[in-house]
């Protein structure tokens, strides 16, 4: 289908795969343990009602072990430990640990590329993906979900930028905005651009990068005006370097509310048990401690849900 609106100008500077949250201030003045020992990692007691929900027919990738896939490429979600590159530490492994403990299982964390977790989960190679995965109606056709965090996005600008706030779609008119290809935030941005052009506003130049160093140089030099991405990772980066600052935040499903979830194979019989463990940890406070130690407390949810309404199809 064609239309008379001019398409947004795109500068193809590569590709960066991003997935979806808390103001950068949540990370300020906080020390993070990146060693493999993780002495402060919250641990859980077995949750009997959750174990009962597993059922007799549940097949795990490895008997007695909860095997999770995660990208382990960006803090605070996950990264290689400073003293042992084979071990991933961060908020996602912490969530995995709570679930494994609650089900009376050992935990194995496997680092995978973002594109590889869907096949790994559906084939049974991994029991779950815990990798900042947003619940969508399309994904629900193949996977079950147990929610554990809000999905929020942030607009970040260079620390010396004149931009004070991006609070509505009209605020990106005329700007050069970096976004990840194939992400929720890209879809949101493109919808905003289309709406702005329909109002006669200036278009937005969309930029894509495959190198974070080059990306941040563009942002700091003014070759790009803003970076629209997952607030968890961008806020962490901002707090650690001081070279960028938050000027606006939105739900990852704007205008809908979106949530991040533990992702399991559809019909595998794991989701209800995982949800029960998460709700037990929310009730006893372990969940809140787990998020807080990685600066993600503002993304906490009040209750975990199994297969809630997801983001609609585009």
Tab-separated table of C-alpha atoms in Angstrom:
chain	number	residue	atom	x	y	z
A	1	UNK	CA	0.000	0.000	0.000
A	2	UNK	CA	1.318	3.445	-0.890
A	3	UNK	CA	0.578	6.825	0.568
A	4	UNK	CA	1.524	10.423	-0.070
A	5	UNK	CA	3.545	10.922	3.099
A	6	UNK	CA	7.289	11.239	2.694
A	7	UNK	CA	9.131	8.398	4.343
A	8	UNK	CA	11.592	9.273	7.138
A	9	UNK	CA	15.161	9.702	6.061
A	10	UNK	CA	17.262	6.729	7.146
A	11	UNK	CA	20.997	6.734	7.595
A	12	UNK	CA	22.194	3.128	7.379
A	13	UNK	CA	25.138	3.103	9.755
A	14	UNK	CA	24.906	-0.561	10.666
A	15	UNK	CA	22.698	-2.495	13.042
A	16	UNK	CA	22.382	-2.848	16.787
A	17	UNK	CA	19.995	-5.400	18.299
A	18	UNK	CA	18.325	-4.012	21.395
A	19	UNK	CA	15.525	-5.411	23.468
A	20	UNK	CA	13.583	-2.922	26.447
A	21	UNK	CA	13.925	0.911	32.168
A	22	UNK	CA	14.306	2.942	35.130
A	23	UNK	CA	15.640	6.484	35.338
A	24	UNK	CA	19.402	6.649	35.149
A	25	UNK	CA	19.420	8.067	38.667
A	26	UNK	CA	18.585	4.557	39.881
A	27	UNK	CA	22.134	3.542	38.999
A	28	UNK	CA	23.896	6.585	40.440
A	29	UNK	CA	26.226	6.172	43.391
A	30	UNK	CA	25.798	2.395	43.325
A	31	UNK	CA	28.583	-0.150	43.399
A	32	UNK	CA	28.114	-3.365	41.433
A	33	UNK	CA	29.706	-6.725	42.172
A	34	UNK	CA	30.807	-8.174	38.843
A	35	UNK	CA	32.795	-11.093	40.232
A	36	UNK	CA	31.657	-14.671	39.725
A	37	UNK	CA	31.077	-15.349	43.442
A	38	UNK	CA	28.039	-13.022	43.758
A	39	UNK	CA	27.891	-13.171	47.558
A	40	UNK	CA	24.964	-10.720	47.723
A	41	UNK	CA	22.829	-12.609	45.197
A	42	UNK	CA	19.428	-13.324	46.825
A	43	UNK	CA	18.636	-17.019	47.239
A	44	UNK	CA	15.218	-18.607	47.636
A	45	UNK	CA	13.729	-21.479	49.568
A	46	UNK	CA	11.868	-24.195	47.681
A	47	UNK	CA	8.270	-23.184	46.950
A	48	UNK	CA	6.252	-26.422	47.387
A	49	UNK	CA	3.154	-25.190	45.533
A	50	UNK	CA	5.341	-24.242	42.555
A	51	UNK	CA	7.019	-27.658	42.494
A	52	UNK	CA	3.574	-29.297	42.418
A	53	UNK	CA	2.650	-27.179	39.391
A	54	UNK	CA	5.537	-28.649	37.398
A	55	UNK	CA	3.669	-31.900	36.975
A	56	UNK	CA	5.034	-35.322	36.113
A	57	UNK	CA	5.327	-34.801	32.357
A	58	UNK	CA	7.640	-31.787	32.445
A	59	UNK	CA	10.882	-32.472	30.609
A	60	UNK	CA	13.901	-30.340	31.458
A	61	UNK	CA	16.870	-29.823	29.144
A	62	UNK	CA	18.984	-31.446	31.859
A	63	UNK	CA	17.433	-33.460	34.713
A	64	UNK	CA	17.579	-31.566	38.009
A	65	UNK	CA	18.698	-28.345	36.319
A	66	UNK	CA	16.933	-25.172	35.193
A	67	UNK	CA	18.791	-24.165	32.016
A	68	UNK	CA	18.306	-20.585	30.869
A	69	UNK	CA	19.486	-18.708	27.805
A	70	UNK	CA	20.507	-15.057	28.048
A	71	UNK	CA	22.507	-12.736	25.833
A	72	UNK	CA	24.795	-11.566	28.635
A	73	UNK	CA	26.055	-8.615	26.644
A	74	UNK	CA	24.969	-5.509	28.564
A	75	UNK	CA	24.678	-4.437	32.169
A	76	UNK	CA	22.627	-4.420	34.245
A	77	UNK	CA	20.916	-7.386	32.563
A	78	UNK	CA	24.004	-9.549	32.248
A	79	UNK	CA	27.699	-9.596	31.415
A	80	UNK	CA	30.707	-11.882	31.752
A	81	UNK	CA	32.116	-11.873	35.279
A	82	UNK	CA	35.371	-9.976	35.665
A	83	UNK	CA	37.197	-12.976	37.143
A	84	UNK	CA	35.619	-15.753	35.069
A	85	UNK	CA	34.450	-15.012	31.547
A	86	UNK	CA	32.445	-18.246	31.426
A	87	UNK	CA	30.035	-17.027	34.104
A	88	UNK	CA	27.303	-14.441	33.413
A	89	UNK	CA	26.332	-12.062	36.210
A	90	UNK	CA	23.567	-9.485	36.288
A	91	UNK	CA	19.864	-9.062	36.927
A	92	UNK	CA	18.771	-11.796	34.503
A	93	UNK	CA	20.917	-14.531	36.103
A	94	UNK	CA	19.607	-13.340	39.489
A	95	UNK	CA	16.018	-13.938	38.369
A	96	UNK	CA	17.032	-17.323	37.018
A	97	UNK	CA	18.642	-18.195	40.349
A	98	UNK	CA	15.487	-17.343	42.310
A	99	UNK	CA	13.385	-19.517	39.997
A	100	UNK	CA	15.801	-22.464	40.113
A	101	UNK	CA	15.992	-22.279	43.903
A	102	UNK	CA	12.208	-22.045	44.196
A	103	UNK	CA	11.783	-25.175	42.061
A	104	UNK	CA	14.503	-27.069	43.905
A	105	UNK	CA	16.755	-27.165	40.846
A	106	UNK	CA	20.339	-26.283	40.001
A	107	UNK	CA	20.863	-23.326	37.643
A	108	UNK	CA	22.779	-23.297	34.382
A	109	UNK	CA	23.130	-20.010	32.493
A	110	UNK	CA	24.022	-20.244	28.810
A	111	UNK	CA	25.144	-17.181	26.853
A	112	UNK	CA	23.509	-16.990	23.416
A	113	UNK	CA	23.000	-14.472	20.642
A	114	UNK	CA	19.607	-12.754	20.717
A	115	UNK	CA	18.602	-14.434	17.443
A	116	UNK	CA	19.319	-17.914	18.836
A	117	UNK	CA	17.153	-18.146	21.947
A	118	UNK	CA	13.797	-18.805	20.170
A	119	UNK	CA	14.983	-21.987	18.456
A	120	UNK	CA	16.867	-23.067	21.566
A	121	UNK	CA	13.751	-22.778	23.721
A	122	UNK	CA	11.351	-24.401	21.247
A	123	UNK	CA	13.770	-27.288	20.606
A	124	UNK	CA	14.189	-27.962	24.322
A	125	UNK	CA	17.874	-27.074	24.382
A	126	UNK	CA	17.067	-24.443	27.007
A	127	UNK	CA	14.202	-24.528	29.489
A	128	UNK	CA	13.705	-20.778	29.297
A	129	UNK	CA	15.012	-17.513	27.942
A	130	UNK	CA	15.558	-14.770	30.499
A	131	UNK	CA	16.871	-12.049	28.249
A	132	UNK	CA	14.701	-8.919	28.455
A	133	UNK	CA	12.004	-10.504	26.269
A	134	UNK	CA	8.788	-8.498	25.885
A	135	UNK	CA	5.423	-10.275	25.892
A	136	UNK	CA	3.773	-9.911	22.480
A	137	UNK	CA	0.707	-11.557	20.984
A	138	UNK	CA	2.812	-12.913	18.130
A	139	UNK	CA	5.338	-14.525	20.473
A	140	UNK	CA	2.511	-16.054	22.529
A	141	UNK	CA	1.759	-18.330	19.582
A	142	UNK	CA	5.035	-20.154	20.256
A	143	UNK	CA	5.905	-19.371	23.863
A	144	UNK	CA	4.484	-19.119	27.369
A	145	UNK	CA	5.382	-16.168	29.569
A	146	UNK	CA	5.846	-15.415	33.266
A	147	UNK	CA	6.269	-11.678	33.784
A	148	UNK	CA	8.957	-10.254	36.058
A	149	UNK	CA	9.663	-6.640	35.077
A	150	UNK	CA	8.151	-3.571	33.471
A	151	UNK	CA	9.247	-2.838	29.932
A	152	UNK	CA	10.204	0.807	29.622
A	153	UNK	CA	12.241	2.793	27.133
A	154	UNK	CA	14.304	5.936	27.455
A	155	UNK	CA	15.417	8.815	25.263
A	156	UNK	CA	19.031	9.749	26.021
A	157	UNK	CA	20.953	12.735	24.703
A	158	UNK	CA	24.538	13.907	25.034
A	159	UNK	CA	25.242	15.528	28.384
A	160	UNK	CA	25.804	18.914	26.680
A	161	UNK	CA	22.721	18.698	24.447
A	162	UNK	CA	20.267	21.587	24.431
A	163	UNK	CA	17.351	19.117	24.436
A	164	UNK	CA	15.640	19.208	27.815
A	165	UNK	CA	12.701	16.857	27.319
A	166	UNK	CA	11.133	14.426	24.871
A	167	UNK	CA	7.659	13.892	26.243
A	168	UNK	CA	5.467	13.375	23.167
A	169	UNK	CA	5.742	12.307	19.514
A	170	UNK	CA	5.964	15.898	18.272
A	171	UNK	CA	9.203	16.348	20.219
A	172	UNK	CA	11.172	14.106	17.827
A	173	UNK	CA	10.196	16.123	14.725
A	174	UNK	CA	13.342	17.369	13.010
A	175	UNK	CA	15.693	15.332	15.191
A	176	UNK	CA	18.245	12.656	14.316
A	177	UNK	CA	17.384	9.633	16.467
A	178	UNK	CA	19.339	6.413	16.963
A	179	UNK	CA	17.275	3.254	17.409
A	180	UNK	CA	17.774	-0.492	17.162
A	181	UNK	CA	16.457	-2.200	14.040
A	182	UNK	CA	13.622	-4.675	14.550
A	183	UNK	CA	12.864	-3.506	18.091
A	184	UNK	CA	9.698	-2.286	19.801
A	185	UNK	CA	11.222	1.168	20.101
A	186	UNK	CA	11.841	1.329	16.357
A	187	UNK	CA	8.182	0.579	15.688
A	188	UNK	CA	7.113	3.265	18.144
A	189	UNK	CA	9.458	5.811	16.588
A	190	UNK	CA	8.292	5.043	13.049
A	191	UNK	CA	4.656	5.463	14.093
A	192	UNK	CA	5.512	8.827	15.639
A	193	UNK	CA	7.274	9.929	12.474
A	194	UNK	CA	4.309	8.991	10.323
A	195	UNK	CA	1.919	10.864	12.624
A	196	UNK	CA	4.176	13.937	12.695
A	197	UNK	CA	4.467	14.042	8.916
A	198	UNK	CA	0.674	13.798	8.633
A	199	UNK	CA	0.534	16.967	10.732
A	200	UNK	CA	2.996	18.715	8.447
A	201	UNK	CA	5.870	18.521	10.953
A	202	UNK	CA	9.485	17.906	9.996
A	203	UNK	CA	10.561	14.327	9.484
A	204	UNK	CA	12.984	12.501	11.763
A	205	UNK	CA	16.270	11.045	10.582
A	206	UNK	CA	16.523	7.453	11.855
A	207	UNK	CA	20.039	6.154	12.471
A	208	UNK	CA	21.242	2.593	13.042
A	209	UNK	CA	24.629	1.465	14.394
A	210	UNK	CA	26.337	-1.875	14.936
A	211	UNK	CA	29.119	-0.484	17.111
A	212	UNK	CA	28.387	1.060	20.516
A	213	UNK	CA	31.596	3.096	20.500
A	214	UNK	CA	30.694	4.764	17.208
A	215	UNK	CA	27.087	5.134	18.373
A	216	UNK	CA	28.023	7.079	21.493
A	217	UNK	CA	30.554	9.179	19.609
A	218	UNK	CA	27.751	10.227	17.251
A	219	UNK	CA	25.543	11.115	20.192
A	220	UNK	CA	28.212	13.054	22.049
A	221	UNK	CA	29.401	14.903	18.932
A	222	UNK	CA	25.925	15.990	17.868
A	223	UNK	CA	25.812	13.896	14.691
A	224	UNK	CA	22.830	12.259	16.377
A	225	UNK	CA	20.424	14.104	18.671
A	226	UNK	CA	19.020	11.268	20.754
A	227	UNK	CA	19.180	7.542	21.388
A	228	UNK	CA	15.872	5.714	21.953
A	229	UNK	CA	16.408	2.361	23.631
A	230	UNK	CA	15.923	0.156	26.703
A	231	UNK	CA	16.173	2.388	29.728
A	232	UNK	CA	17.807	-0.291	31.848
A	233	UNK	CA	20.962	-0.518	29.748
A	234	UNK	CA	21.057	3.138	28.679
A	235	UNK	CA	20.496	4.338	32.244
A	236	UNK	CA	23.306	2.122	33.484
A	237	UNK	CA	25.651	3.487	30.820
A	238	UNK	CA	24.644	7.061	31.623
A	239	UNK	CA	25.320	6.662	35.330
A	240	UNK	CA	28.699	5.047	34.745
A	241	UNK	CA	30.046	7.512	32.159
A	242	UNK	CA	28.160	10.765	32.697
A	243	UNK	CA	28.286	11.436	28.942
A	244	UNK	CA	24.531	11.080	28.376
A	245	UNK	CA	21.348	11.969	30.241
A	246	UNK	CA	17.721	10.880	30.260
A	247	UNK	CA	15.181	13.300	28.736
A	248	UNK	CA	12.103	11.089	28.433
A	249	UNK	CA	10.791	7.627	29.230
A	250	UNK	CA	7.912	5.580	27.831
A	251	UNK	CA	6.428	2.115	28.124
A	252	UNK	CA	8.003	-0.360	25.734
A	253	UNK	CA	4.571	-0.951	24.247
A	254	UNK	CA	3.521	2.694	23.908
A	255	UNK	CA	0.671	3.484	24.056
A	256	UNK	CA	0.084	0.058	25.617
A	257	UNK	CA	1.726	-1.164	28.826
A	258	UNK	CA	4.387	-3.806	28.192
A	259	UNK	CA	6.109	-6.306	30.465
A	260	UNK	CA	9.268	-8.391	30.341
A	261	UNK	CA	8.870	-12.116	30.996
A	262	UNK	CA	10.587	-15.440	31.472
A	263	UNK	CA	9.969	-17.190	28.155
A	264	UNK	CA	9.312	-20.937	27.920
A	265	UNK	CA	8.137	-23.287	25.177
A	266	UNK	CA	4.389	-23.144	24.708
A	267	UNK	CA	2.711	-26.017	26.493
A	268	UNK	CA	5.921	-27.175	28.191
A	269	UNK	CA	4.235	-27.010	31.589
A	270	UNK	CA	6.779	-24.627	33.125
A	271	UNK	CA	5.105	-21.219	33.046
A	272	UNK	CA	2.610	-21.624	35.903
A	273	UNK	CA	5.298	-23.021	38.190
A	274	UNK	CA	7.694	-20.186	37.329
A	275	UNK	CA	4.971	-17.607	37.926
A	276	UNK	CA	4.260	-19.161	41.325
A	277	UNK	CA	7.938	-18.923	42.295
A	278	UNK	CA	8.140	-15.306	41.181
A	279	UNK	CA	5.045	-14.349	43.173
A	280	UNK	CA	6.459	-16.075	46.246
A	281	UNK	CA	9.668	-14.029	45.853
A	282	UNK	CA	7.682	-10.820	45.375
A	283	UNK	CA	5.828	-11.594	48.593
A	284	UNK	CA	8.952	-12.372	50.656
A	285	UNK	CA	11.048	-9.494	49.272
A	286	UNK	CA	13.760	-11.475	47.478
A	287	UNK	CA	12.515	-10.231	44.116
A	288	UNK	CA	12.762	-6.579	45.124
A	289	UNK	CA	16.264	-7.109	46.526
A	290	UNK	CA	17.315	-8.788	43.300
A	291	UNK	CA	16.233	-5.846	41.125
A	292	UNK	CA	17.496	-3.197	43.549
A	293	UNK	CA	21.049	-4.495	43.597
A	294	UNK	CA	21.246	-3.872	39.840
A	295	UNK	CA	19.536	-0.463	39.945
A	296	UNK	CA	16.281	-1.784	38.485
A	297	UNK	CA	13.932	-1.217	41.434
A	298	UNK	CA	11.758	1.282	39.481
A	299	UNK	CA	10.915	-1.531	37.035
A	300	UNK	CA	9.493	-3.862	39.673
A	301	UNK	CA	6.023	-5.327	39.131
A	302	UNK	CA	3.492	-6.007	41.892
A	303	UNK	CA	2.480	-9.444	40.664
A	304	UNK	CA	3.787	-11.938	38.109
A	305	UNK	CA	1.265	-13.089	35.505
A	306	UNK	CA	1.200	-16.059	33.178
A	307	UNK	CA	0.558	-15.142	29.555
A	308	UNK	CA	-0.980	-11.684	30.102
A	309	UNK	CA	-2.197	-9.651	27.116
A	310	UNK	CA	0.855	-8.903	24.984
A	311	UNK	CA	1.710	-6.146	22.594
A	312	UNK	CA	-0.589	-6.345	19.564
A	313	UNK	CA	0.682	-7.316	16.159
A	314	UNK	CA	2.084	-4.438	14.144
